[in-house]
Coordinates of C-alpha atoms in Angstrom, one line a residue:
Chain A
X1 CA 0.0 0.0 0.0
X2 CA 2.8 2.4 0.8
X3 CA 4.3 1.8 -2.6
X4 CA 1.0 3.0 -4.2
X5 CA 1.1 6.2 -2.0
X6 CA 4.6 6.8 -3.1
X7 CA 3.8 6.4 -6.8
X8 CA 0.7 8.6 -6.2
X9 CA 2.8 11.5 -4.8
X10 CA 5.4 11.1 -7.6
X11 CA 2.6 11.3 -10.2
X12 CA 1.2 14.4 -8.5
X13 CA 4.6 16.0 -8.6
X14 CA 5.0 15.5 -12.3
X15 CA 1.5 15.9 -13.5
X16 CA -0.1 18.7 -11.6
X17 CA -3.7 18.6 -12.8
X18 CA -4.4 15.1 -14.0
X19 CA -7.5 13.3 -13.0
X20 CA -6.4 10.3 -10.8
X21 CA -8.4 7.5 -9.4
X22 CA -7.1 4.7 -7.1
X23 CA -9.0 1.4 -6.8
X24 CA -7.8 -1.9 -5.5
X25 CA -4.3 -0.4 -5.2
X26 CA -4.2 0.4 -8.8
X27 CA -3.8 4.0 -10.2
X28 CA -5.8 5.2 -13.2
X29 CA -5.0 8.4 -14.9
X30 CA -7.6 10.0 -17.0
X31 CA -6.1 12.2 -19.7
X32 CA -7.1 13.9 -22.8
X33 CA -6.2 13.0 -26.4
X34 CA -4.1 16.1 -26.8
X35 CA -2.0 15.3 -23.7
X36 CA -1.6 11.6 -24.4
X37 CA 1.8 11.6 -26.2
X38 CA 3.3 14.1 -23.9
X39 CA 2.2 12.1 -20.8
X40 CA 3.4 8.8 -22.3
X41 CA 6.9 10.1 -23.1
X42 CA 7.0 11.6 -19.6
X43 CA 5.9 8.3 -17.9
X44 CA 8.5 6.4 -19.9
X45 CA 11.4 8.8 -19.5
X46 CA 11.2 10.4 -16.0
X47 CA 13.7 8.7 -13.9
X48 CA 11.5 8.0 -10.9
X49 CA 8.6 6.6 -13.0
X50 CA 10.3 4.7 -15.9
X51 CA 7.3 2.9 -17.3
X52 CA 9.4 1.0 -19.8
X53 CA 6.7 -1.5 -20.9
X54 CA 3.3 -1.2 -22.5
X55 CA 1.7 -4.3 -21.2
X56 CA -1.7 -3.9 -22.7
X57 CA -3.8 -1.5 -24.7
X58 CA -7.5 -2.0 -25.3
X59 CA -10.6 -0.2 -26.4
X60 CA -13.8 0.0 -24.3
X61 CA -17.3 0.9 -25.5
X62 CA -19.3 2.5 -22.7
X63 CA -22.6 2.6 -24.7
X64 CA -24.7 0.5 -22.3
X65 CA -22.7 1.0 -19.1
X66 CA -24.8 0.6 -16.0
X67 CA -27.9 -0.6 -17.8
X68 CA -29.5 -3.8 -16.8
X69 CA -31.8 -6.0 -19.0
X70 CA -34.2 -7.1 -16.3
X71 CA -37.4 -5.2 -16.4
X72 CA -40.5 -7.1 -17.3
X73 CA -44.2 -7.0 -16.5
X74 CA -46.0 -10.0 -17.7
X75 CA -44.9 -13.6 -18.2
X76 CA -44.5 -15.0 -21.7
X77 CA -43.2 -18.1 -23.3
X78 CA -40.0 -16.6 -24.5
X79 CA -37.9 -17.4 -21.5
X80 CA -35.5 -14.8 -20.3
X81 CA -35.4 -13.1 -23.7
X82 CA -38.7 -11.4 -22.9
X83 CA -36.9 -9.1 -20.5
X84 CA -34.1 -8.0 -22.8
X85 CA -34.4 -4.5 -24.1
X86 CA -31.3 -4.6 -26.1
X87 CA -28.6 -2.0 -25.9
X88 CA -29.8 1.5 -26.2
X89 CA -27.7 4.6 -25.7
X90 CA -28.3 5.7 -22.1
X91 CA -30.0 9.0 -21.7
X92 CA -27.4 10.2 -19.3
X93 CA -24.0 9.3 -20.5
X94 CA -22.0 8.2 -17.4
X95 CA -18.7 8.7 -19.1
X96 CA -17.1 11.7 -20.8
X97 CA -17.3 9.9 -24.1
X98 CA -18.7 6.7 -25.6
X99 CA -15.4 5.1 -26.3
X100 CA -12.2 4.8 -24.3
X101 CA -8.7 3.6 -24.9
X102 CA -7.0 2.0 -21.9
X103 CA -3.2 1.7 -21.6
X104 CA -1.8 -0.6 -18.9
X105 CA 1.9 0.2 -18.2
X106 CA 4.5 -1.5 -16.2
X107 CA 7.9 -0.5 -15.0
X108 CA 10.3 -3.5 -14.7
X109 CA 12.9 -1.2 -13.2
X110 CA 10.9 0.2 -10.3
X111 CA 8.3 -2.5 -10.2
X112 CA 5.0 -0.6 -10.4
X113 CA 2.0 -0.3 -12.7
X114 CA -0.3 2.4 -13.9
X115 CA -3.3 2.7 -16.1
X116 CA -4.1 5.5 -18.5
X117 CA -7.5 6.1 -19.9
X118 CA -8.4 8.4 -22.8
X119 CA -12.1 9.0 -23.5
X120 CA -13.3 9.6 -27.1
X121 CA -16.6 11.0 -28.3
X122 CA -18.3 9.1 -31.0
X123 CA -17.9 11.8 -33.6
X124 CA -14.1 12.0 -33.4
X125 CA -12.6 8.6 -32.7
X126 CA -9.0 9.5 -33.3
X127 CA -6.1 9.1 -30.9
X128 CA -2.5 9.7 -31.6
X129 CA -0.5 6.4 -31.9
X130 CA 2.0 5.5 -29.1
X131 CA 4.0 3.2 -31.3
X132 CA 6.9 5.6 -31.2
X133 CA 6.9 5.4 -27.4
X134 CA 6.5 1.7 -27.1
X135 CA 6.7 -0.4 -30.3
X136 CA 4.6 -3.1 -28.6
X137 CA 1.6 -0.8 -29.3
X138 CA 1.6 -1.7 -32.9
X139 CA -0.6 -4.8 -32.8
X140 CA -2.6 -3.6 -29.8
X141 CA -3.7 -0.5 -31.7
X142 CA -4.5 -2.6 -34.8
X143 CA -6.7 -4.8 -32.5
X144 CA -8.5 -1.8 -31.0
X145 CA -9.0 -0.4 -34.5
X146 CA -10.4 -3.7 -35.8
X147 CA -12.7 -4.4 -32.9
X148 CA -13.9 -0.9 -32.0
X149 CA -13.1 1.3 -35.0
X150 CA -10.8 3.6 -33.1
X151 CA -8.3 5.3 -35.3
X152 CA -4.8 5.8 -34.3
X153 CA -3.3 8.8 -36.1
X154 CA 0.2 8.2 -37.3
X155 CA 0.1 4.4 -36.9
X156 CA 2.5 2.9 -39.5
X157 CA 0.2 0.1 -40.6
X158 CA -3.4 0.4 -39.4
X159 CA -5.1 -2.7 -40.8
X160 CA -7.6 -5.2 -39.4
X161 CA -5.9 -7.9 -37.4
X162 CA -8.3 -10.4 -35.8
X163 CA -11.4 -10.4 -38.0
X164 CA -11.8 -12.1 -41.3
X165 CA -10.5 -10.6 -44.6
X166 CA -13.2 -8.1 -45.9
X167 CA -15.0 -8.1 -42.6
X168 CA -17.6 -5.3 -42.2
X169 CA -18.2 -3.5 -38.9
X170 CA -16.5 -3.4 -35.5
X171 CA -17.6 -6.5 -33.6
X172 CA -16.8 -5.5 -30.0
X173 CA -19.0 -2.4 -30.0
X174 CA -22.0 -2.9 -27.8
X175 CA -24.4 -2.3 -30.6
X176 CA -22.9 -5.1 -32.7
X177 CA -25.0 -8.2 -32.0
X178 CA -23.3 -11.3 -30.5
X179 CA -24.5 -13.5 -33.3
X180 CA -23.1 -11.1 -35.9
X181 CA -24.7 -10.0 -39.1
X182 CA -23.6 -12.6 -41.6
X183 CA -22.9 -16.3 -41.7
X184 CA -20.8 -18.2 -44.1
X185 CA -21.2 -21.5 -45.9
X186 CA -19.9 -23.4 -48.9
X187 CA -22.3 -23.2 -51.8
X188 CA -21.9 -26.3 -54.0
X189 CA -23.7 -24.8 -57.0
X190 CA -21.6 -21.7 -57.1
X191 CA -18.6 -23.7 -56.1
X192 CA -17.4 -21.1 -53.6
X193 CA -17.9 -19.9 -50.0
X194 CA -20.7 -17.4 -49.7
X195 CA -21.9 -15.0 -47.0
X196 CA -25.6 -14.7 -46.1
X197 CA -27.6 -12.9 -43.4
X198 CA -27.6 -14.8 -40.2
X199 CA -30.4 -17.3 -39.8
X200 CA -30.3 -17.7 -36.0
X201 CA -32.1 -15.6 -33.4
X202 CA -30.3 -13.9 -30.6
X203 CA -31.1 -15.5 -27.3
X204 CA -30.4 -14.4 -23.7
X205 CA -29.8 -17.3 -21.3
X206 CA -29.0 -15.1 -18.3
X207 CA -30.2 -11.5 -18.3
X208 CA -27.9 -8.9 -17.0
X209 CA -28.9 -7.6 -13.6
X210 CA -27.4 -5.0 -11.4
X211 CA -27.6 -5.5 -7.6
X212 CA -26.0 -3.5 -4.9
X213 CA -26.5 -5.8 -2.0
X214 CA -25.4 -9.2 -0.9
X215 CA -21.7 -9.1 -1.5
X216 CA -20.3 -7.8 1.8
X217 CA -22.3 -10.1 4.1
X218 CA -20.5 -13.0 5.7
X219 CA -17.3 -12.6 3.8
Chain B
X1 CA 21.9 -10.3 -66.7
X2 CA 18.5 -9.7 -65.4
X3 CA 18.1 -8.6 -61.7
X4 CA 16.2 -11.0 -59.5
X5 CA 13.6 -9.2 -57.4
X6 CA 12.2 -10.0 -54.0
X7 CA 9.4 -12.4 -54.0
X8 CA 6.7 -13.3 -51.4
X9 CA 6.2 -16.7 -49.9
X10 CA 3.0 -17.8 -48.2
X11 CA 3.7 -19.9 -45.0
X12 CA 0.5 -21.4 -43.6
X13 CA -2.3 -21.0 -42.5
X14 CA -2.1 -24.8 -42.4
X15 CA 1.5 -25.8 -41.8
X16 CA 2.8 -28.3 -39.2
X17 CA 5.5 -25.8 -38.0
X18 CA 3.1 -22.9 -37.7
X19 CA 1.8 -24.1 -34.3
X20 CA -1.8 -23.8 -35.2
X21 CA -3.3 -21.4 -37.7
X22 CA -0.7 -18.8 -38.5
X23 CA -0.3 -17.3 -41.9
X24 CA 3.0 -15.6 -42.6
X25 CA 3.6 -13.6 -45.7
X26 CA 7.3 -13.7 -46.1
X27 CA 9.1 -11.2 -48.4
X28 CA 12.2 -13.0 -49.5
X29 CA 15.4 -12.1 -51.2
X30 CA 16.7 -15.5 -52.2
X31 CA 16.5 -17.4 -49.0
X32 CA 16.9 -14.4 -46.8
X33 CA 13.9 -12.9 -45.1
X34 CA 13.3 -9.2 -45.8
X35 CA 10.0 -8.7 -44.1
X36 CA 7.5 -10.9 -42.3
X37 CA 3.8 -10.0 -42.1
X38 CA 2.0 -12.4 -39.7
X39 CA -1.7 -12.8 -40.4
X40 CA -3.5 -13.9 -37.3
X41 CA -7.1 -14.2 -36.2
X42 CA -8.0 -17.5 -37.8
X43 CA -8.8 -18.8 -34.4
X44 CA -10.6 -15.7 -33.2
X45 CA -13.6 -16.7 -31.2
X46 CA -14.3 -13.4 -29.5
X47 CA -13.9 -14.8 -26.0
X48 CA -14.0 -11.4 -24.6
X49 CA -17.3 -10.5 -26.2
X50 CA -18.8 -13.9 -25.2
X51 CA -17.8 -13.2 -21.6
X52 CA -19.9 -10.0 -21.7
X53 CA -23.0 -12.1 -22.2
X54 CA -22.4 -14.6 -19.4
X55 CA -22.4 -14.6 -15.6
X56 CA -18.8 -14.6 -14.3
X57 CA -18.5 -18.3 -13.4
X58 CA -19.7 -19.5 -16.8
X59 CA -16.6 -17.9 -18.4
X60 CA -14.0 -19.8 -16.4
X61 CA -14.3 -22.7 -18.9
X62 CA -13.6 -20.3 -21.8
X63 CA -10.3 -19.3 -20.0
X64 CA -9.1 -22.8 -20.3
X65 CA -9.5 -22.6 -24.1
X66 CA -7.5 -19.5 -24.5
X67 CA -4.0 -20.9 -24.0
X68 CA -5.1 -24.5 -24.4
X69 CA -1.8 -25.9 -23.2
X70 CA -1.6 -24.1 -19.9
X71 CA -5.2 -24.2 -18.8
X72 CA -5.3 -23.6 -15.1
X73 CA -2.9 -20.6 -15.3
X74 CA -5.4 -18.8 -17.5
X75 CA -8.2 -19.5 -15.0
X76 CA -6.0 -18.3 -12.2
X77 CA -5.7 -14.7 -13.7
X78 CA -9.4 -14.6 -14.3
X79 CA -10.3 -15.8 -10.9
X80 CA -7.8 -13.4 -9.3
X81 CA -9.4 -10.4 -11.1
X82 CA -12.9 -11.4 -9.8
X83 CA -11.6 -11.9 -6.3
X84 CA -9.8 -8.5 -6.3
X85 CA -13.0 -6.8 -7.3
X86 CA -15.1 -8.7 -4.8
X87 CA -12.5 -8.1 -2.1
X88 CA -12.2 -11.7 -1.1
X89 CA -9.3 -14.0 -0.7
X90 CA -9.3 -17.7 -1.2
X91 CA -8.3 -19.9 1.9
X92 CA -4.6 -20.6 2.2
X93 CA -5.0 -24.3 1.3
X94 CA -6.8 -23.3 -1.9
X95 CA -3.9 -20.9 -2.7
X96 CA -1.4 -23.7 -2.2
X97 CA -3.4 -26.0 -4.4
X98 CA -3.5 -23.2 -7.1
X99 CA 0.2 -22.7 -6.8
X100 CA 0.9 -26.4 -7.1
X101 CA -1.3 -26.7 -10.2
X102 CA 0.1 -23.6 -11.7
X103 CA 3.5 -25.3 -11.6
X104 CA 2.1 -28.5 -12.9
X105 CA 0.7 -26.5 -15.7
X106 CA 4.0 -24.8 -16.3
X107 CA 5.6 -28.2 -16.7
X108 CA 2.8 -29.3 -19.0
X109 CA 3.3 -26.2 -21.2
X110 CA 7.0 -26.4 -21.3
X111 CA 7.0 -30.1 -22.1
X112 CA 4.6 -29.5 -25.1
X113 CA 6.7 -26.6 -26.1
X114 CA 10.0 -28.6 -25.9
X115 CA 8.6 -31.5 -27.8
X116 CA 7.0 -29.5 -30.5
X117 CA 10.0 -27.2 -30.9
X118 CA 12.4 -30.1 -31.1
X119 CA 10.2 -31.8 -33.7
X120 CA 10.1 -28.6 -35.8
X121 CA 13.9 -28.5 -35.8
X122 CA 14.1 -32.2 -36.6
X123 CA 14.6 -34.1 -33.3
X124 CA 11.9 -36.7 -33.1
X125 CA 12.7 -38.5 -29.9
X126 CA 12.3 -35.6 -27.6
X127 CA 8.7 -35.3 -28.6
X128 CA 7.9 -38.8 -27.5
X129 CA 9.8 -38.4 -24.3
X130 CA 7.9 -35.2 -23.4
X131 CA 4.5 -36.7 -24.1
X132 CA 5.3 -39.6 -21.9
X133 CA 5.7 -37.3 -18.9
X134 CA 2.8 -35.1 -19.9
X135 CA 0.5 -38.1 -19.7
X136 CA 1.1 -38.3 -15.9
X137 CA 0.4 -34.7 -15.3
X138 CA -2.8 -34.8 -17.4
X139 CA -3.8 -37.7 -15.2
X140 CA -3.3 -35.4 -12.2
X141 CA -5.5 -32.9 -13.9
X142 CA -8.1 -35.5 -14.5
X143 CA -8.0 -36.8 -10.9
X144 CA -8.6 -33.4 -9.5
X145 CA -11.1 -31.9 -11.9
X146 CA -12.5 -34.7 -14.0
X147 CA -11.1 -33.3 -17.3
X148 CA -7.7 -33.9 -18.8
X149 CA -7.3 -30.5 -20.3
X150 CA -10.1 -28.0 -19.8
X151 CA -10.4 -28.3 -16.1
X152 CA -12.5 -25.3 -14.9
X153 CA -11.1 -26.1 -11.5
X154 CA -10.3 -22.7 -10.0
X155 CA -13.3 -20.8 -8.8
X156 CA -13.7 -17.3 -7.3
X157 CA -13.2 -18.0 -3.6
X158 CA -11.1 -21.1 -3.9
X159 CA -11.0 -24.2 -6.0
X160 CA -13.8 -26.5 -7.0
X161 CA -13.0 -29.3 -4.6
X162 CA -10.2 -30.6 -2.4
X163 CA -7.5 -32.9 -3.7
X164 CA -8.7 -36.5 -4.1
X165 CA -7.5 -39.2 -1.7
X166 CA -7.5 -41.8 -4.4
X167 CA -6.0 -41.8 -7.8
X168 CA -8.1 -43.4 -10.6
X169 CA -6.6 -46.7 -11.6
X170 CA -6.2 -48.8 -14.8
X171 CA -8.3 -51.9 -15.0
X172 CA -7.5 -55.2 -16.7
X173 CA -8.8 -55.7 -20.2
X174 CA -8.4 -57.8 -23.3
X175 CA -5.4 -55.8 -24.2
X176 CA -3.9 -55.5 -20.7
X177 CA -3.2 -58.5 -18.4
X178 CA -2.9 -58.4 -14.7
X179 CA 0.8 -58.0 -14.6
X180 CA 0.8 -55.0 -17.0
X181 CA -2.1 -53.4 -15.1
X182 CA -0.3 -53.8 -11.8
X183 CA 2.7 -52.1 -13.3
X184 CA 0.7 -49.2 -14.6
X185 CA -1.0 -48.8 -11.2
X186 CA 2.2 -49.0 -9.2
X187 CA 2.3 -45.2 -8.5
X188 CA -1.5 -44.8 -8.4
X189 CA -2.2 -46.8 -5.2
X190 CA -2.2 -43.7 -2.9
X191 CA -3.6 -40.2 -3.1
X192 CA -3.1 -37.5 -5.7
X193 CA -0.3 -36.0 -3.6
X194 CA 1.5 -39.4 -3.5
X195 CA 1.2 -39.7 -7.2
X196 CA 2.6 -36.2 -7.8
X197 CA 5.4 -36.8 -5.3
X198 CA 6.4 -39.9 -7.2
X199 CA 6.3 -37.7 -10.3
X200 CA 8.6 -35.0 -9.0
X201 CA 11.1 -37.6 -7.7
X202 CA 11.3 -39.1 -11.2
X203 CA 11.0 -36.0 -13.2
X204 CA 14.5 -34.4 -12.8
X205 CA 16.0 -37.5 -14.4
X206 CA 13.6 -37.0 -17.3
X207 CA 14.8 -33.5 -17.7
X208 CA 18.4 -34.8 -17.8
X209 CA 17.3 -37.1 -20.6
X210 CA 15.9 -34.2 -22.7
X211 CA 19.0 -32.2 -22.0
X212 CA 21.4 -35.0 -22.9
X213 CA 19.6 -35.2 -26.3
X214 CA 19.6 -31.4 -27.0
X215 CA 21.8 -29.2 -24.9
X216 CA 25.1 -30.2 -26.3
X217 CA 23.7 -31.5 -29.6
X218 CA 25.6 -30.0 -32.5
X219 CA 22.6 -29.8 -34.8
X220 CA 20.4 -28.3 -32.1
X221 CA 23.0 -25.6 -31.4
X222 CA 23.5 -24.9 -35.1
X223 CA 19.8 -24.3 -35.4
X224 CA 19.4 -22.1 -32.3
X225 CA 22.6 -20.4 -31.2
X226 CA 22.7 -16.8 -32.5
X227 CA 19.2 -17.1 -34.1
X228 CA 16.6 -14.5 -33.3
X229 CA 18.7 -12.4 -31.0
X230 CA 16.8 -9.8 -29.0
X231 CA 18.6 -7.3 -26.9
X232 CA 17.2 -6.5 -23.4
X233 CA 16.2 -2.9 -24.5
X234 CA 14.4 -4.3 -27.6
X235 CA 12.7 -7.0 -25.5
X236 CA 11.2 -4.3 -23.2
X237 CA 10.2 -2.1 -26.1
X238 CA 8.4 -5.0 -27.8
X239 CA 6.5 -5.9 -24.7
X240 CA 8.2 -9.2 -24.0
X241 CA 7.4 -11.0 -20.8
X242 CA 8.2 -14.4 -19.3
X243 CA 10.9 -16.7 -20.7
X244 CA 11.3 -14.4 -23.7
X245 CA 12.3 -11.5 -21.5
X246 CA 14.4 -13.6 -19.2
X247 CA 16.2 -15.2 -22.2
X248 CA 17.4 -11.7 -23.0
X249 CA 18.9 -11.3 -19.6
X250 CA 16.3 -9.4 -17.6
X251 CA 15.4 -11.2 -14.3
X252 CA 11.7 -10.3 -14.4
X253 CA 9.3 -12.8 -12.9
X254 CA 5.9 -11.8 -11.5
X255 CA 6.0 -14.7 -9.0
X256 CA 9.0 -13.0 -7.4
X257 CA 8.4 -9.3 -8.2
X258 CA 4.7 -9.0 -7.6
X259 CA 3.9 -12.3 -5.8
X260 CA 0.4 -13.7 -5.9
X261 CA -1.1 -16.9 -4.4
X262 CA 1.6 -18.2 -2.1
X263 CA 4.8 -17.7 -4.2
X264 CA 6.1 -15.3 -1.5
X265 CA 6.3 -18.3 0.9
X266 CA 8.2 -20.6 -1.5
X267 CA 11.8 -20.9 -2.4
X268 CA 12.8 -20.8 -6.1
X269 CA 15.1 -19.1 -8.5
X270 CA 14.6 -17.1 -11.7
X271 CA 16.7 -18.6 -14.5
X272 CA 18.1 -15.9 -16.8
X273 CA 19.7 -16.1 -20.2
X274 CA 22.5 -13.9 -21.5
X275 CA 22.5 -13.8 -25.3
X276 CA 18.8 -13.5 -26.0
X277 CA 18.8 -16.1 -28.8
X278 CA 16.7 -19.1 -29.3
X279 CA 19.2 -21.3 -27.5
X280 CA 19.0 -19.2 -24.3
X281 CA 15.3 -19.2 -24.4
X282 CA 15.5 -23.0 -24.6
X283 CA 17.9 -23.1 -21.6
X284 CA 15.6 -20.8 -19.6
X285 CA 12.6 -22.9 -20.1
X286 CA 14.5 -26.1 -19.3
X287 CA 15.7 -24.5 -16.1
X288 CA 12.2 -23.5 -15.3
X289 CA 11.1 -27.2 -15.6
X290 CA 13.5 -27.9 -12.7
X291 CA 12.4 -24.9 -10.7
X292 CA 8.7 -25.9 -11.1
X293 CA 9.5 -29.4 -9.9
X294 CA 11.0 -28.0 -6.8
X295 CA 8.0 -25.7 -6.3
X296 CA 5.6 -28.6 -6.6
X297 CA 7.6 -30.5 -4.0
X298 CA 7.3 -27.7 -1.5
X299 CA 3.6 -27.4 -2.1
X300 CA 3.1 -31.1 -1.6
X301 CA 4.9 -31.0 1.8
X302 CA 2.7 -28.1 2.9
X303 CA -0.5 -29.6 1.6
X304 CA 0.1 -32.9 3.4
X305 CA 0.6 -31.1 6.8
X306 CA -2.2 -28.6 6.5
X307 CA -5.7 -29.8 5.8
X308 CA -8.4 -27.2 5.8
X309 CA -11.2 -25.6 3.7
X310 CA -10.6 -25.0 0.0
X311 CA -13.4 -22.5 -0.6
X312 CA -14.7 -19.5 1.4
X313 CA -17.9 -20.1 3.2
X314 CA -19.8 -17.1 1.7
X315 CA -22.6 -18.8 -0.3
X316 CA -23.4 -15.6 -2.1
X317 CA -20.4 -16.4 -4.2
X318 CA -19.6 -20.1 -3.7
X319 CA -22.4 -22.6 -4.1
X320 CA -23.3 -24.5 -0.9
X321 CA -22.6 -28.3 -0.6
X322 CA -25.0 -30.4 -2.6
X323 CA -25.9 -32.4 0.4
X324 CA -26.9 -29.3 2.3
X325 CA -29.3 -28.4 -0.4
X326 CA -31.5 -31.4 0.2
X327 CA -32.5 -30.3 3.7
X328 CA -31.7 -26.6 4.0
X329 CA -34.0 -24.1 2.4
X330 CA -31.4 -21.3 2.5
X331 CA -28.9 -23.5 0.7
X332 CA -31.4 -24.3 -2.0
X333 CA -32.1 -20.6 -2.5
X334 CA -28.4 -19.8 -2.8
X335 CA -27.9 -22.6 -5.2
X336 CA -30.8 -21.5 -7.4
X337 CA -29.7 -17.8 -7.4
X338 CA -26.1 -18.7 -8.2
X339 CA -26.9 -21.0 -11.1
X340 CA -29.6 -18.9 -12.6
X341 CA -28.3 -15.4 -12.1
X342 CA -24.8 -15.6 -10.7
X343 CA -23.4 -13.0 -8.4
X344 CA -22.8 -9.3 -9.0
X345 CA -19.5 -7.6 -8.7
X346 CA -19.1 -4.1 -7.3
X347 CA -18.6 -1.3 -9.8
X348 CA -14.9 -0.8 -10.7
X349 CA -12.1 -2.0 -12.8
X350 CA -9.1 -4.1 -12.1
X351 CA -6.1 -5.6 -13.8
X352 CA -4.8 -8.9 -12.5
X353 CA -1.7 -10.6 -13.9
X354 CA 0.1 -13.8 -13.3
X355 CA 3.3 -15.3 -14.5
X356 CA 1.9 -17.6 -17.1
X357 CA 4.3 -20.2 -18.6
X358 CA 4.5 -18.0 -21.7
X359 CA 4.8 -14.6 -20.0
X360 CA 2.5 -12.2 -18.4
X361 CA -1.1 -13.2 -18.7
X362 CA -3.4 -10.5 -17.5
X363 CA -7.1 -9.9 -17.2
X364 CA -8.4 -6.4 -17.3
X365 CA -12.0 -6.4 -16.0
X366 CA -14.5 -3.6 -15.9
X367 CA -17.6 -4.2 -13.9
X368 CA -20.7 -1.9 -13.9
X369 CA -22.1 -3.7 -10.9
X370 CA -23.8 -6.5 -12.9
X371 CA -23.6 -10.2 -12.9
X372 CA -21.6 -10.2 -16.1
X373 CA -18.4 -8.4 -17.0
X374 CA -18.9 -5.1 -18.7
X375 CA -15.6 -5.5 -20.5
X376 CA -13.1 -8.2 -20.2
X377 CA -9.7 -7.8 -21.9
X378 CA -7.3 -10.7 -22.0
X379 CA -3.6 -9.7 -22.2
X380 CA -2.0 -12.7 -23.7
X381 CA 1.8 -13.0 -23.7
X382 CA 1.9 -14.6 -27.1
X383 CA 0.3 -11.7 -28.8
X384 CA 3.1 -9.4 -28.0
X385 CA 5.7 -12.0 -28.8
X386 CA 4.3 -12.8 -32.2
X387 CA 4.0 -9.1 -33.0
X388 CA 7.8 -9.0 -32.9
X389 CA 8.2 -11.7 -35.6
X390 CA 9.2 -9.1 -38.2
X391 CA 12.0 -7.7 -36.0
X392 CA 13.2 -11.1 -35.0
X393 CA 13.2 -12.8 -38.3
X394 CA 14.6 -10.0 -40.5
X395 CA 17.9 -11.0 -42.2
X396 CA 17.6 -14.7 -41.2
X397 CA 17.1 -17.6 -43.5
X398 CA 13.7 -19.2 -44.2
X399 CA 14.5 -22.3 -42.0
X400 CA 15.3 -20.0 -39.1
X401 CA 11.7 -18.7 -39.1
X402 CA 10.7 -22.1 -37.7
X403 CA 13.3 -21.9 -34.9
X404 CA 12.2 -18.4 -34.0
X405 CA 8.5 -19.2 -34.1
X406 CA 9.2 -22.2 -32.0
X407 CA 11.2 -20.3 -29.4
X408 CA 8.4 -17.8 -29.0
X409 CA 6.1 -20.5 -27.7
X410 CA 3.1 -19.4 -29.6
X411 CA -0.3 -20.9 -29.0
X412 CA -3.1 -19.5 -31.1
X413 CA -5.8 -19.9 -28.6
X414 CA -4.4 -17.0 -26.7
X415 CA -3.1 -15.0 -29.6
X416 CA -6.4 -14.9 -31.4
X417 CA -8.6 -15.2 -28.3

């Protein structure tokens, strides 16, 4: 715990007005797109921080954050699916932007970790690339681009990485259905593999519920 | 005379040396690699998205299928992330069991790696030797969880059940007479711990066997020494972790530096390489086999002396005993709630990482207070390692690509997720 407090004071010294949150002994800095590169270089190069490794980089879509799916009035024969409203944009956006890019950093020299978070509004989903700071970012940024459609300005080779060749859409967005939009099969008559709209129905086996109680008791 | 231009060569997606479904587009100048462009994602199952639609416990089984040769280690990171958010800790005995099985898993992983890597470079025997020992460890998996590979054994709040007092035994059949059966059952008469103890007493000799076949083998050295050299600075820049980083001479091991489970109570060393080539990475992994054996031994001693609970008693998270359900209404309700709805995690986000056999395996979990993860990100070591393929293979010959790929210990379950 003392190490976290130490790191916290160091961060406060170097970055005067950065929004900082500590949860479970992990520090998260929330920064803006314009500060990102400056902060990343500083975190890497300042002698008492030395975050020399980018451990992970990922996108997050906050579209349906904090919404549950369990509100129903009458019983039907549809099982749990009757209660599912689907993901709608929440009226009150809990976050400063729909999307976020999260950077998990590690210092192997000083043995500490930190997390950076950059929020992006839906209309300008562009972040500067950090490949020049840590070259490990290359594929991680391609992944975030592929799955969420976040653009990384200045990335040397921003192509899709995990999805199929010629894939359409960004599958990890919350408004992309779990079953997808197309299915693929081999068509014997045409002698090739073809895509068709999905023939299955989405089904919810366990609806999402949010409960505040019940965890702390008898631990 | 006309000038010969670079040409591209397609390697995979189906190739025995590609360790699964990897497609490499190699730009060649004669037999020298100019550029490598790995195409991944052929095994992409969107595990992270699937997890968003399931209660927490239902995704444990998916974790096994990420890196499908080190199953329980994947579970460990996932379970640790949930426990951190819930603010619970598993009982000490469960932590020892987890540590022991993490090390069993490390041996499983390194044995498969060693066998497959040697086979890629042309040594057939090692493969057979490695699989002989793997068989025993898979039996240990089966005894404890009922499954030889995809165990789903670790649970938030502990492990699924205590170690069995009896090992399953072979039975006589048309193909196996009494004498053969007795021989097979020789080390299966006692408990799982007896069986594992027998294994760890035998295993160092087996490692000697592998080493006598490879370590001083001229062909092995020609194929690996000086191939795919990565400097320590480069290794850090490229996001290397685990044996890949240690092979380059950086003594970084999460089990020592950021201890989890009970690693802080145990004695072991971090093997480190010096050259950062394929040969050093091989030496590091073989040394880890010996260290893991020693760790298992320590766990066995502790586990023998300290019986106790293996799960926490909070039935809001861990289901009650099945027997209790038959008579106790409260247990029945807990059981029903847990298996229809699951449990909710407090709002927050957490990153939990373990020293996976391949490197740092991390789970980044965001919860919005629901019974399902809001976002789950799997940080797989292999993803960063494979991303460095272009840097590592540039300027080497085509045949070296196989050595380099082998030394990265790639498994596509975790790279593609």
